[in-house]
Amino acid sequence: MSADEARTLMSAPGNDHLTWNTPLSEEHAARLIAACAPAPGARIADFGSGWGELLMRLVEAAPGSTGDGVETDPEAVARGRRLAGERGLTGRVRFHEVPAAEYPGAGYDLAVSIGSAHAWPGGTPEALEALRAAVRPGGRILLGDGFWEREPSAAALEGLGAEPGDFGTLLGLVRRAGAAGLRALQVTVADQREWDLFESAANIGRGERWALAHPGHPLQADVTAAVDARRTGYYGGYRGTLGLAYLVLSA
């Protein structure tokens, strides 16, 4: 089994251990929802929604609002539809299995994209333009995107499989939003505890849980090696270097 196959296996199961697929705490999420301030009856779209936890909370915060989750991962969509049903949101939250860059929706009151700028060929600048086009004049956008907390070391770049130019500074990200005609109403970043808990619960944790549940499996050694590589890449590389910013923007 190749290293890529091992990483796929270790990241596939266990999504139910994650509330959202991003470094985010309950308190931080609540502050983002308050800053987005969806009004009753609002139309909300989440591009790269995953299973739609944040989308559902935004809809729950605004009576009569509706949400469209745009996501290509069928496992995440299935979980999202199940969660929406369990929370009585089946008629208000819909999922669309199409790429974010191909979704034709417009006229939303709020557009969300967390860690999904890569879905657009032009990356963050194109994502910002697309999100701006998706909302009505005066609407809001919630963008979650990466930036360098500090100059990336060789170990950080290796751990991420990244290049120095893949991200810029936090100020540079805010200025990119401004260049797209968007004004920052609130800017927050994932703190170290949020990152540590996310990395522990996401790929590293999922891989460890799989290995523990499959003792003696012929692929266990490959998955364990992939987990160890991820752990080394994080703790010995990009921890404290890669940041994740949450920008609440006004169109």
CSV table of C-alpha atoms in Angstrom, one decimal:
chain,number,residue,atom,x,y,z
A,1,MET,CA,0.0,0.0,0.0
A,2,SER,CA,1.3,3.4,-0.9
A,3,ALA,CA,1.7,6.3,1.6
A,4,ASP,CA,-1.1,8.1,-0.1
A,5,GLU,CA,-3.4,5.1,0.3
A,6,ALA,CA,-2.5,4.9,4.0
A,7,ARG,CA,-3.3,8.6,4.5
A,8,THR,CA,-6.7,8.1,2.7
A,9,LEU,CA,-7.5,5.2,4.9
A,10,MET,CA,-6.6,6.9,8.1
A,11,SER,CA,-8.6,10.0,7.3
A,12,ALA,CA,-11.7,8.3,5.9
A,13,PRO,CA,-13.4,6.8,9.0
A,14,GLY,CA,-14.4,8.5,12.2
A,15,ASN,CA,-15.9,11.8,11.1
A,16,ASP,CA,-18.4,11.5,14.0
A,17,HIS,CA,-15.5,12.3,16.4
A,18,LEU,CA,-15.3,15.8,14.9
A,19,THR,CA,-17.8,18.6,15.5
A,20,TRP,CA,-16.4,20.5,12.5
A,21,ASN,CA,-13.5,19.8,10.2
A,22,THR,CA,-11.5,22.9,11.2
A,23,PRO,CA,-9.7,24.2,14.4
A,24,LEU,CA,-12.6,25.8,16.1
A,25,SER,CA,-14.0,25.8,19.7
A,26,GLU,CA,-17.6,26.1,20.8
A,27,GLU,CA,-17.0,29.6,22.2
A,28,HIS,CA,-15.3,30.7,19.0
A,29,ALA,CA,-18.0,29.3,16.8
A,30,ALA,CA,-20.7,31.2,18.8
A,31,ARG,CA,-18.8,34.4,18.4
A,32,LEU,CA,-18.6,33.8,14.6
A,33,ILE,CA,-22.3,33.2,14.4
A,34,ALA,CA,-23.0,36.3,16.4
A,35,ALA,CA,-20.8,38.4,14.1
A,36,CYS,CA,-22.5,37.0,11.0
A,37,ALA,CA,-25.8,37.9,12.6
A,38,PRO,CA,-28.1,36.1,10.2
A,39,ALA,CA,-31.6,37.7,10.2
A,40,PRO,CA,-34.9,35.9,10.3
A,41,GLY,CA,-35.6,34.4,6.9
A,42,ALA,CA,-32.0,34.7,5.7
A,43,ARG,CA,-30.7,32.6,2.9
A,44,ILE,CA,-27.3,31.1,3.7
A,45,ALA,CA,-24.8,29.1,1.6
A,46,ASP,CA,-21.8,27.2,2.8
A,47,PHE,CA,-19.3,26.4,0.0
A,48,GLY,CA,-17.3,23.3,1.1
A,49,SER,CA,-19.7,22.7,3.9
A,50,GLY,CA,-18.6,19.3,4.9
A,51,TRP,CA,-21.4,17.8,7.0
A,52,GLY,CA,-22.8,21.3,7.6
A,53,GLU,CA,-22.5,21.8,11.4
A,54,LEU,CA,-21.7,25.5,11.2
A,55,LEU,CA,-24.4,25.9,8.5
A,56,MET,CA,-27.0,24.3,10.7
A,57,ARG,CA,-26.1,26.4,13.7
A,58,LEU,CA,-26.4,29.6,11.6
A,59,VAL,CA,-29.8,28.4,10.3
A,60,GLU,CA,-30.9,27.6,13.9
A,61,ALA,CA,-29.9,31.1,15.0
A,62,ALA,CA,-32.3,32.8,12.5
A,63,PRO,CA,-35.9,31.7,12.5
A,64,GLY,CA,-37.3,30.9,9.1
A,65,SER,CA,-33.8,31.0,7.5
A,66,THR,CA,-32.6,28.3,5.0
A,67,GLY,CA,-29.2,26.9,4.2
A,68,ASP,CA,-27.5,25.4,1.1
A,69,GLY,CA,-24.5,23.2,1.8
A,70,VAL,CA,-22.2,22.7,-1.2
A,71,GLU,CA,-20.0,19.7,-0.7
A,72,THR,CA,-18.4,16.9,-3.0
A,73,ASP,CA,-17.7,14.4,-0.2
A,74,PRO,CA,-20.6,11.9,-0.3
A,75,GLU,CA,-19.8,10.6,3.2
A,76,ALA,CA,-19.9,14.2,4.6
A,77,VAL,CA,-23.1,14.9,2.7
A,78,ALA,CA,-24.7,11.7,4.1
A,79,ARG,CA,-23.8,12.7,7.6
A,80,GLY,CA,-25.1,16.2,7.1
A,81,ARG,CA,-28.5,15.0,5.8
A,82,ARG,CA,-28.7,12.7,8.8
A,83,LEU,CA,-27.9,15.4,11.2
A,84,ALA,CA,-30.3,17.8,9.6
A,85,GLY,CA,-33.1,15.2,10.0
A,86,GLU,CA,-32.3,14.6,13.6
A,87,ARG,CA,-32.4,18.4,14.3
A,88,GLY,CA,-35.7,19.0,12.4
A,89,LEU,CA,-33.9,20.9,9.7
A,90,THR,CA,-34.6,18.7,6.7
A,91,GLY,CA,-36.8,21.2,4.9
A,92,ARG,CA,-34.5,24.1,5.8
A,93,VAL,CA,-31.0,22.8,5.1
A,94,ARG,CA,-30.2,21.2,1.8
A,95,PHE,CA,-27.0,19.7,0.5
A,96,HIS,CA,-25.8,19.8,-3.1
A,97,GLU,CA,-23.1,17.4,-4.2
A,98,VAL,CA,-21.3,19.7,-6.7
A,99,PRO,CA,-18.0,21.5,-6.6
A,100,ALA,CA,-18.1,24.9,-5.0
A,101,ALA,CA,-16.7,26.6,-8.1
A,102,GLU,CA,-19.6,25.2,-10.1
A,103,TYR,CA,-22.5,26.0,-7.8
A,104,PRO,CA,-24.7,28.6,-9.5
A,105,GLY,CA,-26.4,30.1,-6.4
A,106,ALA,CA,-26.7,33.9,-5.9
A,107,GLY,CA,-28.6,36.4,-3.9
A,108,TYR,CA,-27.7,35.0,-0.5
A,109,ASP,CA,-27.7,37.0,2.7
A,110,LEU,CA,-24.6,35.1,4.0
A,111,ALA,CA,-22.0,33.1,2.2
A,112,VAL,CA,-19.5,30.9,4.1
A,113,SER,CA,-16.3,29.1,3.1
A,114,ILE,CA,-14.1,27.6,5.7
A,115,GLY,CA,-10.8,26.1,4.5
A,116,SER,CA,-12.2,25.6,1.0
A,117,ALA,CA,-10.5,28.4,-1.1
A,118,HIS,CA,-8.6,25.6,-2.9
A,119,ALA,CA,-12.0,24.6,-4.5
A,120,TRP,CA,-11.5,27.6,-6.9
A,121,PRO,CA,-8.7,27.3,-9.5
A,122,GLY,CA,-7.4,30.8,-8.6
A,123,GLY,CA,-7.3,30.1,-4.8
A,124,THR,CA,-8.2,32.7,-2.3
A,125,PRO,CA,-8.6,35.7,-4.6
A,126,GLU,CA,-11.0,33.8,-6.8
A,127,ALA,CA,-12.8,32.4,-3.8
A,128,LEU,CA,-13.3,36.0,-2.5
A,129,GLU,CA,-14.7,37.1,-5.8
A,130,ALA,CA,-17.0,34.1,-6.0
A,131,LEU,CA,-18.3,34.6,-2.5
A,132,ARG,CA,-18.9,38.3,-3.1
A,133,ALA,CA,-20.9,37.4,-6.3
A,134,ALA,CA,-22.9,34.9,-4.3
A,135,VAL,CA,-24.3,37.5,-1.8
A,136,ARG,CA,-26.7,40.4,-2.3
A,137,PRO,CA,-25.4,43.9,-1.8
A,138,GLY,CA,-25.0,44.5,1.9
A,139,GLY,CA,-24.7,40.7,2.6
A,140,ARG,CA,-22.0,39.1,4.7
A,141,ILE,CA,-19.3,36.6,4.1
A,142,LEU,CA,-17.5,34.3,6.5
A,143,LEU,CA,-14.2,33.2,5.2
A,144,GLY,CA,-11.8,30.8,6.9
A,145,ASP,CA,-8.4,30.7,5.3
A,146,GLY,CA,-4.8,29.9,6.1
A,147,PHE,CA,-1.9,32.3,6.7
A,148,TRP,CA,1.6,32.1,8.0
A,149,GLU,CA,1.9,33.0,11.7
A,150,ARG,CA,5.7,33.2,11.1
A,151,GLU,CA,8.2,32.5,8.4
A,152,PRO,CA,7.8,28.8,7.6
A,153,SER,CA,10.8,26.6,8.3
A,154,ALA,CA,11.8,23.7,6.0
A,155,ALA,CA,10.3,21.3,8.4
A,156,ALA,CA,7.0,23.2,8.4
A,157,LEU,CA,6.9,23.2,4.6
A,158,GLU,CA,7.7,19.5,4.5
A,159,GLY,CA,5.1,18.6,7.1
A,160,LEU,CA,2.4,20.5,5.1
A,161,GLY,CA,3.7,19.6,1.6
A,162,ALA,CA,3.5,23.3,1.0
A,163,GLU,CA,5.5,26.1,-0.7
A,164,PRO,CA,6.3,29.5,1.0
A,165,GLY,CA,4.0,31.2,-1.5
A,166,ASP,CA,1.0,29.1,-0.7
A,167,PHE,CA,0.0,31.5,2.1
A,168,GLY,CA,0.7,35.1,3.1
A,169,THR,CA,0.4,37.1,6.2
A,170,LEU,CA,-2.8,37.8,8.2
A,171,LEU,CA,-2.7,41.4,7.1
A,172,GLY,CA,-2.2,40.3,3.5
A,173,LEU,CA,-5.3,38.2,3.8
A,174,VAL,CA,-7.4,41.1,5.1
A,175,ARG,CA,-6.0,43.3,2.3
A,176,ARG,CA,-7.0,40.6,-0.3
A,177,ALA,CA,-10.5,40.8,1.0
A,178,GLY,CA,-10.4,44.6,0.7
A,179,ALA,CA,-9.2,44.3,-2.9
A,180,ALA,CA,-12.3,42.2,-3.6
A,181,GLY,CA,-14.6,45.0,-2.3
A,182,LEU,CA,-15.1,43.4,1.1
A,183,ARG,CA,-14.7,45.1,4.5
A,184,ALA,CA,-13.6,43.2,7.5
A,185,LEU,CA,-16.1,43.4,10.4
A,186,GLN,CA,-14.3,40.9,12.6
A,187,VAL,CA,-11.0,39.0,12.3
A,188,THR,CA,-10.1,36.2,14.7
A,189,VAL,CA,-7.7,33.3,14.4
A,190,ALA,CA,-7.7,29.7,15.7
A,191,ASP,CA,-5.6,29.6,18.9
A,192,GLN,CA,-3.1,26.9,19.7
A,193,ARG,CA,-5.5,24.8,21.8
A,194,GLU,CA,-8.0,24.7,19.0
A,195,TRP,CA,-5.2,23.6,16.6
A,196,ASP,CA,-4.0,20.9,19.0
A,197,LEU,CA,-7.4,19.5,19.6
A,198,PHE,CA,-8.2,19.5,15.9
A,199,GLU,CA,-5.0,17.7,14.9
A,200,SER,CA,-5.5,15.2,17.8
A,201,ALA,CA,-9.0,14.5,16.7
A,202,ALA,CA,-8.7,14.6,12.9
A,203,ASN,CA,-6.1,12.7,10.8
A,204,ILE,CA,-3.9,11.7,13.7
A,205,GLY,CA,-6.7,10.6,15.9
A,206,ARG,CA,-8.7,8.9,13.2
A,207,GLY,CA,-5.6,6.9,12.1
A,208,GLU,CA,-4.8,5.9,15.7
A,209,ARG,CA,-8.4,4.8,16.3
A,210,TRP,CA,-8.4,2.7,13.1
A,211,ALA,CA,-5.1,1.1,14.0
A,212,LEU,CA,-6.4,0.2,17.5
A,213,ALA,CA,-9.6,-1.2,16.1
A,214,HIS,CA,-7.7,-3.4,13.6
A,215,PRO,CA,-4.9,-5.2,15.4
A,216,GLY,CA,-3.0,-7.6,13.1
A,217,HIS,CA,-4.5,-6.0,10.0
A,218,PRO,CA,-2.0,-6.3,7.1
A,219,LEU,CA,-2.4,-2.5,6.5
A,220,GLN,CA,-1.9,-1.5,10.1
A,221,ALA,CA,1.8,-0.8,9.8
A,222,ASP,CA,1.2,1.5,6.9
A,223,VAL,CA,-1.5,3.4,8.6
A,224,THR,CA,0.7,3.7,11.8
A,225,ALA,CA,3.6,5.0,9.7
A,226,ALA,CA,1.3,7.6,8.1
A,227,VAL,CA,0.1,8.7,11.5
A,228,ASP,CA,3.6,9.0,12.8
A,229,ALA,CA,4.5,11.1,9.7
A,230,ARG,CA,1.6,13.4,10.3
A,231,ARG,CA,2.5,13.7,14.0
A,232,THR,CA,6.1,14.6,13.1
A,233,GLY,CA,5.0,17.1,10.5
A,234,TYR,CA,2.7,18.9,13.0
A,235,TYR,CA,4.6,18.8,16.3
A,236,GLY,CA,8.0,19.0,14.6
A,237,GLY,CA,7.0,21.3,11.8
A,238,TYR,CA,4.0,23.5,11.2
A,239,ARG,CA,2.6,23.8,14.7
A,240,GLY,CA,2.5,27.5,15.5
A,241,THR,CA,3.5,28.4,11.9
A,242,LEU,CA,0.3,27.7,9.9
A,243,GLY,CA,-2.6,29.8,11.1
A,244,LEU,CA,-6.3,29.7,10.3
A,245,ALA,CA,-8.1,33.1,10.2
A,246,TYR,CA,-11.8,33.6,10.3
A,247,LEU,CA,-12.9,36.8,8.6
A,248,VAL,CA,-16.4,38.2,8.9
A,249,LEU,CA,-16.8,40.5,5.9
A,250,SER,CA,-19.4,43.0,4.6
A,251,ALA,CA,-20.1,43.1,0.9
